[in-house]
Amino acid sequence: MDFKELDPILHSQLRLAVVSLLISVREAEFTFLKEKTNSTAGNLSVQINKLKDAGYIEVTKQFSKNYPQTICKITKKGIESFEDYVKALQSYMNPGGN
Amino acid sequence: MQSEQQLSNEKSLEIIQQMISQAKNNISDNGLGWLIWGTMIFLSALSTFIFIYTSAENTFLAWDIFGIITIILLTYDLFKPKQKKVRTYIDDQLRLVDMGFIISLFIIILSINISVLPSSGFGFCLVIFAFFLLLKGGAVKSRSLMTGAAINWAGAIAMFIVKDFKYDMLIMAIAVLLGFIIPGLILWLQYRKQLRS
């Protein structure tokens, strides 16, 4: 049986949660991701940087009403990697399936 | 949430499903817009009915005031800083729906001032109100807004049948009360309840 390797960048609880959220929206602010993933700012920030370095997400820093704002958006590479990850997961969960 | 915790395949799937569902649930409506616009239209239509009934001089005074307030509110909305933490694909679609609705409404209002009989023109307003209510109600999964759409379409048909403009205004007021104000109130109460929990 040929099992696909799971992407180590995505095979982490928080990074997978961030990418799953971003796949469903056009873009999201850091505070939204923090709230939905129930994570700490420091940890989330580290994981966002890892995803950014891998080219899976784009991060834009801007100011809104004098407050810094971090906007995250999934990239085409991120979408493709997520799709491959889900396919790989399916191959593990359903080895006899098509 | 831990970052480097060893993940089982089942846990991975659970996270994906949970997060996608969290993002989906983010589409909401606090009902305030429906309450504000509904009340303005309701008061304008009802006062027009009363003005005609009492043979007052400036029948369309309330609609003139409504027009000025609308321009002020739309200008404010255009320039106010947007504070949304997330921008969804459906948000972008709904923005286009809003734009289409406002343009269509302005063309109908223009037609009432140029050539179309007020009785027909206001009937067409209810037609596009209904369409708008259906689209928005579907997006936020509000049965009360979608019921409001049906009421506004029924109101439009009633306005086309009833030839007396005075009663057309009464029909419009009722349609907006049932289609905008009551659903807006329901959404507002749900929103408040959600904030408290």
PDB file of C-alpha atoms in Angstrom:
ATOM      1  CA  MET A   1       0.000   0.000   0.000  1.00  0.00           C
ATOM      2  CA  ASP A   2       1.381   3.409  -1.021  1.00  0.00           C
ATOM      3  CA  PHE A   3       0.936   5.924   1.815  1.00  0.00           C
ATOM      4  CA  LYS A   4       1.597   9.587   1.089  1.00  0.00           C
ATOM      5  CA  GLU A   5       3.850  11.369   3.543  1.00  0.00           C
ATOM      6  CA  LEU A   6       2.127  13.929   5.750  1.00  0.00           C
ATOM      7  CA  ASP A   7       3.511  17.448   5.335  1.00  0.00           C
ATOM      8  CA  PRO A   8       5.448  18.190   8.573  1.00  0.00           C
ATOM      9  CA  ILE A   9       4.645  21.897   8.305  1.00  0.00           C
ATOM     10  CA  LEU A  10       0.916  21.176   8.443  1.00  0.00           C
ATOM     11  CA  HIS A  11       1.117  18.155  10.737  1.00  0.00           C
ATOM     12  CA  SER A  12       1.111  20.296  13.859  1.00  0.00           C
ATOM     13  CA  GLN A  13      -2.003  21.102  15.852  1.00  0.00           C
ATOM     14  CA  LEU A  14      -1.813  24.885  15.819  1.00  0.00           C
ATOM     15  CA  ARG A  15      -0.422  25.327  12.301  1.00  0.00           C
ATOM     16  CA  LEU A  16      -3.092  22.978  10.949  1.00  0.00           C
ATOM     17  CA  ALA A  17      -5.780  24.940  12.801  1.00  0.00           C
ATOM     18  CA  VAL A  18      -4.502  28.257  11.382  1.00  0.00           C
ATOM     19  CA  VAL A  19      -4.397  26.938   7.818  1.00  0.00           C
ATOM     20  CA  SER A  20      -7.872  25.329   8.200  1.00  0.00           C
ATOM     21  CA  LEU A  21      -9.265  28.693   9.315  1.00  0.00           C
ATOM     22  CA  LEU A  22      -7.531  30.619   6.552  1.00  0.00           C
ATOM     23  CA  ILE A  23      -8.690  28.175   3.871  1.00  0.00           C
ATOM     24  CA  SER A  24     -12.295  29.118   4.703  1.00  0.00           C
ATOM     25  CA  VAL A  25     -11.901  32.917   4.644  1.00  0.00           C
ATOM     26  CA  ARG A  26     -10.328  35.492   2.367  1.00  0.00           C
ATOM     27  CA  GLU A  27      -8.138  36.974   5.103  1.00  0.00           C
ATOM     28  CA  ALA A  28      -8.117  37.132   8.885  1.00  0.00           C
ATOM     29  CA  GLU A  29      -6.588  39.268  11.583  1.00  0.00           C
ATOM     30  CA  PHE A  30      -4.152  37.824  14.141  1.00  0.00           C
ATOM     31  CA  THR A  31      -6.661  38.392  16.974  1.00  0.00           C
ATOM     32  CA  PHE A  32      -9.307  36.367  15.105  1.00  0.00           C
ATOM     33  CA  LEU A  33      -6.895  33.435  14.719  1.00  0.00           C
ATOM     34  CA  LYS A  34      -5.872  33.705  18.371  1.00  0.00           C
ATOM     35  CA  GLU A  35      -9.504  33.714  19.504  1.00  0.00           C
ATOM     36  CA  LYS A  36     -10.592  30.788  17.315  1.00  0.00           C
ATOM     37  CA  THR A  37      -7.561  28.584  18.010  1.00  0.00           C
ATOM     38  CA  ASN A  38      -7.556  29.439  21.693  1.00  0.00           C
ATOM     39  CA  SER A  39      -3.770  29.845  21.637  1.00  0.00           C
ATOM     40  CA  THR A  40      -1.331  32.281  23.226  1.00  0.00           C
ATOM     41  CA  ALA A  41      -0.090  35.257  21.226  1.00  0.00           C
ATOM     42  CA  GLY A  42       3.543  34.144  21.484  1.00  0.00           C
ATOM     43  CA  ASN A  43       2.937  30.594  20.316  1.00  0.00           C
ATOM     44  CA  LEU A  44       0.636  31.710  17.513  1.00  0.00           C
ATOM     45  CA  SER A  45       3.157  34.275  16.363  1.00  0.00           C
ATOM     46  CA  VAL A  46       5.905  31.617  16.120  1.00  0.00           C
ATOM     47  CA  GLN A  47       3.670  29.235  14.155  1.00  0.00           C
ATOM     48  CA  ILE A  48       2.500  31.988  11.817  1.00  0.00           C
ATOM     49  CA  ASN A  49       6.130  32.811  11.049  1.00  0.00           C
ATOM     50  CA  LYS A  50       6.835  29.138  10.265  1.00  0.00           C
ATOM     51  CA  LEU A  51       3.871  29.048   7.866  1.00  0.00           C
ATOM     52  CA  LYS A  52       5.016  32.310   6.316  1.00  0.00           C
ATOM     53  CA  ASP A  53       8.589  31.033   5.870  1.00  0.00           C
ATOM     54  CA  ALA A  54       7.205  27.929   4.164  1.00  0.00           C
ATOM     55  CA  GLY A  55       5.290  30.201   1.788  1.00  0.00           C
ATOM     56  CA  TYR A  56       1.909  28.864   2.922  1.00  0.00           C
ATOM     57  CA  ILE A  57       0.547  32.195   4.126  1.00  0.00           C
ATOM     58  CA  GLU A  58       1.095  35.890   3.478  1.00  0.00           C
ATOM     59  CA  VAL A  59       1.362  38.216   6.452  1.00  0.00           C
ATOM     60  CA  THR A  60       0.661  41.936   6.157  1.00  0.00           C
ATOM     61  CA  LYS A  61       1.330  44.317   9.007  1.00  0.00           C
ATOM     62  CA  GLN A  62      -0.576  47.599   9.013  1.00  0.00           C
ATOM     63  CA  PHE A  63      -2.001  50.251  11.309  1.00  0.00           C
ATOM     64  CA  SER A  64      -5.702  50.705  11.965  1.00  0.00           C
ATOM     65  CA  LYS A  65      -6.794  53.563  14.272  1.00  0.00           C
ATOM     66  CA  ASN A  66      -3.168  53.807  15.507  1.00  0.00           C
ATOM     67  CA  TYR A  67      -3.126  50.144  16.522  1.00  0.00           C
ATOM     68  CA  PRO A  68      -0.877  47.586  14.799  1.00  0.00           C
ATOM     69  CA  GLN A  69      -2.812  44.983  12.873  1.00  0.00           C
ATOM     70  CA  THR A  70      -1.507  41.698  11.452  1.00  0.00           C
ATOM     71  CA  ILE A  71      -3.497  40.294   8.558  1.00  0.00           C
ATOM     72  CA  CYS A  72      -2.955  36.705   7.393  1.00  0.00           C
ATOM     73  CA  LYS A  73      -3.966  35.247   4.068  1.00  0.00           C
ATOM     74  CA  ILE A  74      -3.419  31.787   2.625  1.00  0.00           C
ATOM     75  CA  THR A  75      -1.312  31.545  -0.553  1.00  0.00           C
ATOM     76  CA  LYS A  76      -1.811  29.320  -3.601  1.00  0.00           C
ATOM     77  CA  LYS A  77       1.025  27.113  -2.318  1.00  0.00           C
ATOM     78  CA  GLY A  78      -0.742  26.933   1.047  1.00  0.00           C
ATOM     79  CA  ILE A  79      -4.014  25.842  -0.566  1.00  0.00           C
ATOM     80  CA  GLU A  80      -2.260  23.161  -2.637  1.00  0.00           C
ATOM     81  CA  SER A  81      -0.333  21.871   0.374  1.00  0.00           C
ATOM     82  CA  PHE A  82      -3.523  21.749   2.433  1.00  0.00           C
ATOM     83  CA  GLU A  83      -5.299  19.789  -0.312  1.00  0.00           C
ATOM     84  CA  ASP A  84      -2.354  17.345  -0.528  1.00  0.00           C
ATOM     85  CA  TYR A  85      -2.382  16.997   3.251  1.00  0.00           C
ATOM     86  CA  VAL A  86      -6.112  16.134   3.271  1.00  0.00           C
ATOM     87  CA  LYS A  87      -5.574  13.606   0.441  1.00  0.00           C
ATOM     88  CA  ALA A  88      -2.687  12.042   2.370  1.00  0.00           C
ATOM     89  CA  LEU A  89      -4.857  11.844   5.484  1.00  0.00           C
ATOM     90  CA  GLN A  90      -7.594  10.161   3.477  1.00  0.00           C
ATOM     91  CA  SER A  91      -5.121   7.569   2.186  1.00  0.00           C
ATOM     92  CA  TYR A  92      -4.240   6.707   5.788  1.00  0.00           C
ATOM     93  CA  MET A  93      -7.843   6.659   6.998  1.00  0.00           C
ATOM     94  CA  ASN A  94      -9.183   4.696   4.052  1.00  0.00           C
ATOM     95  CA  PRO A  95      -6.287   2.592   2.687  1.00  0.00           C
ATOM     96  CA  GLY A  96      -8.541   0.336   0.604  1.00  0.00           C
ATOM     97  CA  GLY A  97     -10.489   3.253  -0.900  1.00  0.00           C
ATOM     98  CA  ASN A  98      -9.989   5.004  -4.231  1.00  0.00           C
TER      99      ASN A  98
ATOM    100  CA  MET B   1      -3.825  24.919  21.647  1.00  0.00           C
ATOM    101  CA  GLN B   2      -0.476  23.128  21.498  1.00  0.00           C
ATOM    102  CA  SER B   3       1.682  23.489  18.394  1.00  0.00           C
ATOM    103  CA  GLU B   4       4.075  20.551  18.243  1.00  0.00           C
ATOM    104  CA  GLN B   5       1.864  17.944  19.921  1.00  0.00           C
ATOM    105  CA  GLN B   6       1.907  14.567  18.140  1.00  0.00           C
ATOM    106  CA  LEU B   7      -1.181  14.425  15.985  1.00  0.00           C
ATOM    107  CA  SER B   8      -3.212  11.366  15.169  1.00  0.00           C
ATOM    108  CA  ASN B   9      -4.970  11.262  11.800  1.00  0.00           C
ATOM    109  CA  GLU B  10      -8.343  11.418  13.513  1.00  0.00           C
ATOM    110  CA  LYS B  11      -7.264  14.454  15.531  1.00  0.00           C
ATOM    111  CA  SER B  12      -6.062  16.182  12.349  1.00  0.00           C
ATOM    112  CA  LEU B  13      -9.427  15.658  10.686  1.00  0.00           C
ATOM    113  CA  GLU B  14     -11.208  16.863  13.815  1.00  0.00           C
ATOM    114  CA  ILE B  15      -9.142  20.095  13.852  1.00  0.00           C
ATOM    115  CA  ILE B  16      -9.848  20.725  10.162  1.00  0.00           C
ATOM    116  CA  GLN B  17     -13.603  20.200  10.605  1.00  0.00           C
ATOM    117  CA  GLN B  18     -13.723  22.247  13.810  1.00  0.00           C
ATOM    118  CA  MET B  19     -11.829  25.221  12.356  1.00  0.00           C
ATOM    119  CA  ILE B  20     -13.775  25.286   9.079  1.00  0.00           C
ATOM    120  CA  SER B  21     -16.995  25.230  11.094  1.00  0.00           C
ATOM    121  CA  GLN B  22     -15.688  28.070  13.342  1.00  0.00           C
ATOM    122  CA  ALA B  23     -14.957  30.192  10.266  1.00  0.00           C
ATOM    123  CA  LYS B  24     -18.400  29.444   8.809  1.00  0.00           C
ATOM    124  CA  ASN B  25     -20.169  30.417  12.025  1.00  0.00           C
ATOM    125  CA  ASN B  26     -18.526  33.811  11.876  1.00  0.00           C
ATOM    126  CA  ILE B  27     -21.121  35.125   9.412  1.00  0.00           C
ATOM    127  CA  SER B  28     -23.552  36.999  11.603  1.00  0.00           C
ATOM    128  CA  ASP B  29     -25.892  39.984  11.682  1.00  0.00           C
ATOM    129  CA  ASN B  30     -26.548  42.058  14.801  1.00  0.00           C
ATOM    130  CA  GLY B  31     -29.882  43.239  13.347  1.00  0.00           C
ATOM    131  CA  LEU B  32     -29.197  46.955  13.953  1.00  0.00           C
ATOM    132  CA  GLY B  33     -29.137  47.837  10.246  1.00  0.00           C
ATOM    133  CA  TRP B  34     -32.570  46.278   9.721  1.00  0.00           C
ATOM    134  CA  LEU B  35     -33.915  48.124  12.786  1.00  0.00           C
ATOM    135  CA  ILE B  36     -32.553  51.542  11.691  1.00  0.00           C
ATOM    136  CA  TRP B  37     -33.551  51.332   8.008  1.00  0.00           C
ATOM    137  CA  GLY B  38     -36.831  49.582   8.806  1.00  0.00           C
ATOM    138  CA  THR B  39     -37.845  52.241  11.328  1.00  0.00           C
ATOM    139  CA  MET B  40     -36.966  55.057   8.916  1.00  0.00           C
ATOM    140  CA  ILE B  41     -38.977  53.543   6.060  1.00  0.00           C
ATOM    141  CA  PHE B  42     -41.834  52.597   8.415  1.00  0.00           C
ATOM    142  CA  LEU B  43     -42.097  56.149   9.805  1.00  0.00           C
ATOM    143  CA  SER B  44     -41.871  57.695   6.327  1.00  0.00           C
ATOM    144  CA  ALA B  45     -44.588  55.441   4.880  1.00  0.00           C
ATOM    145  CA  LEU B  46     -46.865  55.786   7.908  1.00  0.00           C
ATOM    146  CA  SER B  47     -46.506  59.571   8.070  1.00  0.00           C
ATOM    147  CA  THR B  48     -47.244  59.811   4.323  1.00  0.00           C
ATOM    148  CA  PHE B  49     -50.451  57.839   4.954  1.00  0.00           C
ATOM    149  CA  ILE B  50     -51.381  60.194   7.815  1.00  0.00           C
ATOM    150  CA  PHE B  51     -50.497  63.322   5.749  1.00  0.00           C
ATOM    151  CA  ILE B  52     -52.725  62.188   2.861  1.00  0.00           C
ATOM    152  CA  TYR B  53     -55.497  61.096   5.243  1.00  0.00           C
ATOM    153  CA  THR B  54     -55.471  64.478   6.982  1.00  0.00           C
ATOM    154  CA  SER B  55     -54.997  66.362   3.655  1.00  0.00           C
ATOM    155  CA  ALA B  56     -51.742  67.900   4.902  1.00  0.00           C
ATOM    156  CA  GLU B  57     -49.767  70.063   2.489  1.00  0.00           C
ATOM    157  CA  ASN B  58     -46.354  68.454   2.038  1.00  0.00           C
ATOM    158  CA  THR B  59     -47.259  64.785   1.546  1.00  0.00           C
ATOM    159  CA  PHE B  60     -43.701  63.644   0.786  1.00  0.00           C
ATOM    160  CA  LEU B  61     -41.986  65.579   3.606  1.00  0.00           C
ATOM    161  CA  ALA B  62     -41.020  62.398   5.492  1.00  0.00           C
ATOM    162  CA  TRP B  63     -39.490  60.865   2.330  1.00  0.00           C
ATOM    163  CA  ASP B  64     -37.461  64.067   1.762  1.00  0.00           C
ATOM    164  CA  ILE B  65     -36.079  63.821   5.307  1.00  0.00           C
ATOM    165  CA  PHE B  66     -35.499  60.090   4.761  1.00  0.00           C
ATOM    166  CA  GLY B  67     -33.476  60.889   1.613  1.00  0.00           C
ATOM    167  CA  ILE B  68     -31.227  63.362   3.453  1.00  0.00           C
ATOM    168  CA  ILE B  69     -30.621  60.946   6.362  1.00  0.00           C
ATOM    169  CA  THR B  70     -29.894  58.146   3.875  1.00  0.00           C
ATOM    170  CA  ILE B  71     -27.206  60.208   2.122  1.00  0.00           C
ATOM    171  CA  ILE B  72     -25.621  61.097   5.500  1.00  0.00           C
ATOM    172  CA  LEU B  73     -25.675  57.457   6.693  1.00  0.00           C
ATOM    173  CA  LEU B  74     -24.292  56.068   3.423  1.00  0.00           C
ATOM    174  CA  THR B  75     -21.492  58.668   3.370  1.00  0.00           C
ATOM    175  CA  TYR B  76     -20.621  57.817   6.982  1.00  0.00           C
ATOM    176  CA  ASP B  77     -20.623  54.098   6.160  1.00  0.00           C
ATOM    177  CA  LEU B  78     -18.344  54.679   3.169  1.00  0.00           C
ATOM    178  CA  PHE B  79     -15.696  56.550   5.150  1.00  0.00           C
ATOM    179  CA  LYS B  80     -15.867  54.922   8.581  1.00  0.00           C
ATOM    180  CA  PRO B  81     -12.896  52.653   9.378  1.00  0.00           C
ATOM    181  CA  LYS B  82     -13.742  48.993   8.917  1.00  0.00           C
ATOM    182  CA  GLN B  83     -13.089  46.973  12.074  1.00  0.00           C
ATOM    183  CA  LYS B  84     -13.798  43.420  10.960  1.00  0.00           C
ATOM    184  CA  LYS B  85     -11.341  40.847  12.245  1.00  0.00           C
ATOM    185  CA  VAL B  86     -12.002  38.557   9.342  1.00  0.00           C
ATOM    186  CA  ARG B  87     -13.002  38.946   5.720  1.00  0.00           C
ATOM    187  CA  THR B  88     -14.831  35.983   4.245  1.00  0.00           C
ATOM    188  CA  TYR B  89     -15.633  35.171   0.606  1.00  0.00           C
ATOM    189  CA  ILE B  90     -19.313  35.629   1.401  1.00  0.00           C
ATOM    190  CA  ASP B  91     -18.572  39.112   2.879  1.00  0.00           C
ATOM    191  CA  ASP B  92     -17.229  40.149  -0.523  1.00  0.00           C
ATOM    192  CA  GLN B  93     -20.315  38.768  -2.298  1.00  0.00           C
ATOM    193  CA  LEU B  94     -22.637  40.498   0.166  1.00  0.00           C
ATOM    194  CA  ARG B  95     -20.850  43.809  -0.407  1.00  0.00           C
ATOM    195  CA  LEU B  96     -21.719  43.477  -4.098  1.00  0.00           C
ATOM    196  CA  VAL B  97     -25.322  42.639  -3.162  1.00  0.00           C
ATOM    197  CA  ASP B  98     -25.441  45.816  -1.002  1.00  0.00           C
ATOM    198  CA  MET B  99     -24.050  47.890  -3.855  1.00  0.00           C
ATOM    199  CA  GLY B 100     -26.514  46.407  -6.373  1.00  0.00           C
ATOM    200  CA  PHE B 101     -29.399  47.002  -3.982  1.00  0.00           C
ATOM    201  CA  ILE B 102     -28.496  50.665  -3.343  1.00  0.00           C
ATOM    202  CA  ILE B 103     -28.042  51.402  -7.077  1.00  0.00           C
ATOM    203  CA  SER B 104     -31.362  49.701  -7.947  1.00  0.00           C
ATOM    204  CA  LEU B 105     -33.151  51.560  -5.152  1.00  0.00           C
ATOM    205  CA  PHE B 106     -31.787  54.932  -6.295  1.00  0.00           C
ATOM    206  CA  ILE B 107     -32.906  54.231  -9.886  1.00  0.00           C
ATOM    207  CA  ILE B 108     -36.431  53.398  -8.667  1.00  0.00           C
ATOM    208  CA  ILE B 109     -36.519  56.568  -6.516  1.00  0.00           C
ATOM    209  CA  LEU B 110     -35.305  58.551  -9.537  1.00  0.00           C
ATOM    210  CA  SER B 111     -38.042  56.983 -11.693  1.00  0.00           C
ATOM    211  CA  ILE B 112     -40.695  58.008  -9.126  1.00  0.00           C
ATOM    212  CA  ASN B 113     -39.428  61.599  -9.369  1.00  0.00           C
ATOM    213  CA  ILE B 114     -39.274  61.573 -13.185  1.00  0.00           C
ATOM    214  CA  SER B 115     -41.911  59.392 -14.782  1.00  0.00           C
ATOM    215  CA  VAL B 116     -43.232  56.398 -12.820  1.00  0.00           C
ATOM    216  CA  LEU B 117     -46.397  56.752 -10.724  1.00  0.00           C
ATOM    217  CA  PRO B 118     -45.512  56.727  -6.982  1.00  0.00           C
ATOM    218  CA  SER B 119     -47.958  53.887  -6.456  1.00  0.00           C
ATOM    219  CA  SER B 120     -46.009  51.642  -8.878  1.00  0.00           C
ATOM    220  CA  GLY B 121     -42.584  52.974  -7.896  1.00  0.00           C
ATOM    221  CA  PHE B 122     -43.028  52.219  -4.195  1.00  0.00           C
ATOM    222  CA  GLY B 123     -44.363  48.768  -5.174  1.00  0.00           C
ATOM    223  CA  PHE B 124     -41.103  48.121  -7.022  1.00  0.00           C
ATOM    224  CA  CYS B 125     -39.228  49.262  -3.900  1.00  0.00           C
ATOM    225  CA  LEU B 126     -40.916  46.429  -1.995  1.00  0.00           C
ATOM    226  CA  VAL B 127     -39.943  43.985  -4.771  1.00  0.00           C
ATOM    227  CA  ILE B 128     -36.250  44.761  -4.376  1.00  0.00           C
ATOM    228  CA  PHE B 129     -36.543  44.932  -0.578  1.00  0.00           C
ATOM    229  CA  ALA B 130     -37.856  41.359  -0.749  1.00  0.00           C
ATOM    230  CA  PHE B 131     -34.993  40.227  -2.990  1.00  0.00           C
ATOM    231  CA  PHE B 132     -32.472  41.865  -0.639  1.00  0.00           C
ATOM    232  CA  LEU B 133     -34.094  40.283   2.432  1.00  0.00           C
ATOM    233  CA  LEU B 134     -33.976  36.854   0.814  1.00  0.00           C
ATOM    234  CA  LEU B 135     -30.280  37.099  -0.085  1.00  0.00           C
ATOM    235  CA  LYS B 136     -29.208  38.529   3.268  1.00  0.00           C
ATOM    236  CA  GLY B 137     -31.498  36.193   5.212  1.00  0.00           C
ATOM    237  CA  GLY B 138     -30.055  33.203   3.341  1.00  0.00           C
ATOM    238  CA  ALA B 139     -26.485  34.335   4.049  1.00  0.00           C
ATOM    239  CA  VAL B 140     -27.013  34.684   7.815  1.00  0.00           C
ATOM    240  CA  LYS B 141     -29.505  31.785   7.941  1.00  0.00           C
ATOM    241  CA  SER B 142     -32.276  33.968   9.350  1.00  0.00           C
ATOM    242  CA  ARG B 143     -35.710  32.496   8.809  1.00  0.00           C
ATOM    243  CA  SER B 144     -37.342  35.739   9.978  1.00  0.00           C
ATOM    244  CA  LEU B 145     -35.591  37.764   7.238  1.00  0.00           C
ATOM    245  CA  MET B 146     -36.564  35.196   4.598  1.00  0.00           C
ATOM    246  CA  THR B 147     -40.166  35.275   5.841  1.00  0.00           C
ATOM    247  CA  GLY B 148     -39.863  39.069   5.610  1.00  0.00           C
ATOM    248  CA  ALA B 149     -38.943  38.645   1.943  1.00  0.00           C
ATOM    249  CA  ALA B 150     -42.169  36.714   1.275  1.00  0.00           C
ATOM    250  CA  ILE B 151     -44.179  39.396   3.141  1.00  0.00           C
ATOM    251  CA  ASN B 152     -42.578  42.194   1.088  1.00  0.00           C
ATOM    252  CA  TRP B 153     -43.325  40.396  -2.207  1.00  0.00           C
ATOM    253  CA  ALA B 154     -46.926  39.910  -1.056  1.00  0.00           C
ATOM    254  CA  GLY B 155     -47.018  43.593  -0.077  1.00  0.00           C
ATOM    255  CA  ALA B 156     -45.752  44.601  -3.541  1.00  0.00           C
ATOM    256  CA  ILE B 157     -48.531  42.600  -5.232  1.00  0.00           C
ATOM    257  CA  ALA B 158     -51.096  44.159  -2.874  1.00  0.00           C
ATOM    258  CA  MET B 159     -49.751  47.632  -3.723  1.00  0.00           C
ATOM    259  CA  PHE B 160     -50.114  46.952  -7.456  1.00  0.00           C
ATOM    260  CA  ILE B 161     -53.719  45.798  -6.928  1.00  0.00           C
ATOM    261  CA  VAL B 162     -54.733  48.605  -4.562  1.00  0.00           C
ATOM    262  CA  LYS B 163     -54.815  51.772  -6.615  1.00  0.00           C
ATOM    263  CA  ASP B 164     -55.193  54.209  -3.717  1.00  0.00           C
ATOM    264  CA  PHE B 165     -51.721  55.605  -2.881  1.00  0.00           C
ATOM    265  CA  LYS B 166     -52.765  56.355   0.681  1.00  0.00           C
ATOM    266  CA  TYR B 167     -53.368  52.641   1.362  1.00  0.00           C
ATOM    267  CA  ASP B 168     -50.240  51.712  -0.600  1.00  0.00           C
ATOM    268  CA  MET B 169     -48.265  53.607   2.027  1.00  0.00           C
ATOM    269  CA  LEU B 170     -50.076  51.731   4.787  1.00  0.00           C
ATOM    270  CA  ILE B 171     -49.237  48.405   3.085  1.00  0.00           C
ATOM    271  CA  MET B 172     -45.609  49.496   2.782  1.00  0.00           C
ATOM    272  CA  ALA B 173     -45.442  50.408   6.468  1.00  0.00           C
ATOM    273  CA  ILE B 174     -46.872  47.005   7.467  1.00  0.00           C
ATOM    274  CA  ALA B 175     -44.544  45.126   5.066  1.00  0.00           C
ATOM    275  CA  VAL B 176     -41.496  46.932   6.453  1.00  0.00           C
ATOM    276  CA  LEU B 177     -42.631  46.427  10.050  1.00  0.00           C
ATOM    277  CA  LEU B 178     -42.953  42.675   9.481  1.00  0.00           C
ATOM    278  CA  GLY B 179     -40.063  42.323   7.033  1.00  0.00           C
ATOM    279  CA  PHE B 180     -37.374  44.599   8.527  1.00  0.00           C
ATOM    280  CA  ILE B 181     -38.197  45.719  12.065  1.00  0.00           C
ATOM    281  CA  ILE B 182     -39.393  42.469  13.646  1.00  0.00           C
ATOM    282  CA  PRO B 183     -36.623  40.304  12.056  1.00  0.00           C
ATOM    283  CA  GLY B 184     -34.113  43.027  13.006  1.00  0.00           C
ATOM    284  CA  LEU B 185     -35.329  42.894  16.591  1.00  0.00           C
ATOM    285  CA  ILE B 186     -35.084  39.084  16.635  1.00  0.00           C
ATOM    286  CA  LEU B 187     -31.511  39.229  15.250  1.00  0.00           C
ATOM    287  CA  TRP B 188     -30.561  41.939  17.758  1.00  0.00           C
ATOM    288  CA  LEU B 189     -31.892  39.896  20.696  1.00  0.00           C
ATOM    289  CA  GLN B 190     -30.052  36.798  19.423  1.00  0.00           C
ATOM    290  CA  TYR B 191     -26.852  38.833  19.081  1.00  0.00           C
ATOM    291  CA  ARG B 192     -27.177  40.197  22.633  1.00  0.00           C
ATOM    292  CA  LYS B 193     -27.784  36.673  23.942  1.00  0.00           C
ATOM    293  CA  GLN B 194     -24.709  35.440  22.055  1.00  0.00           C
ATOM    294  CA  LEU B 195     -22.576  38.216  23.571  1.00  0.00           C
ATOM    295  CA  ARG B 196     -23.711  37.339  27.079  1.00  0.00           C
ATOM    296  CA  SER B 197     -22.974  33.595  26.708  1.00  0.00           C
TER     297      SER B 197
END
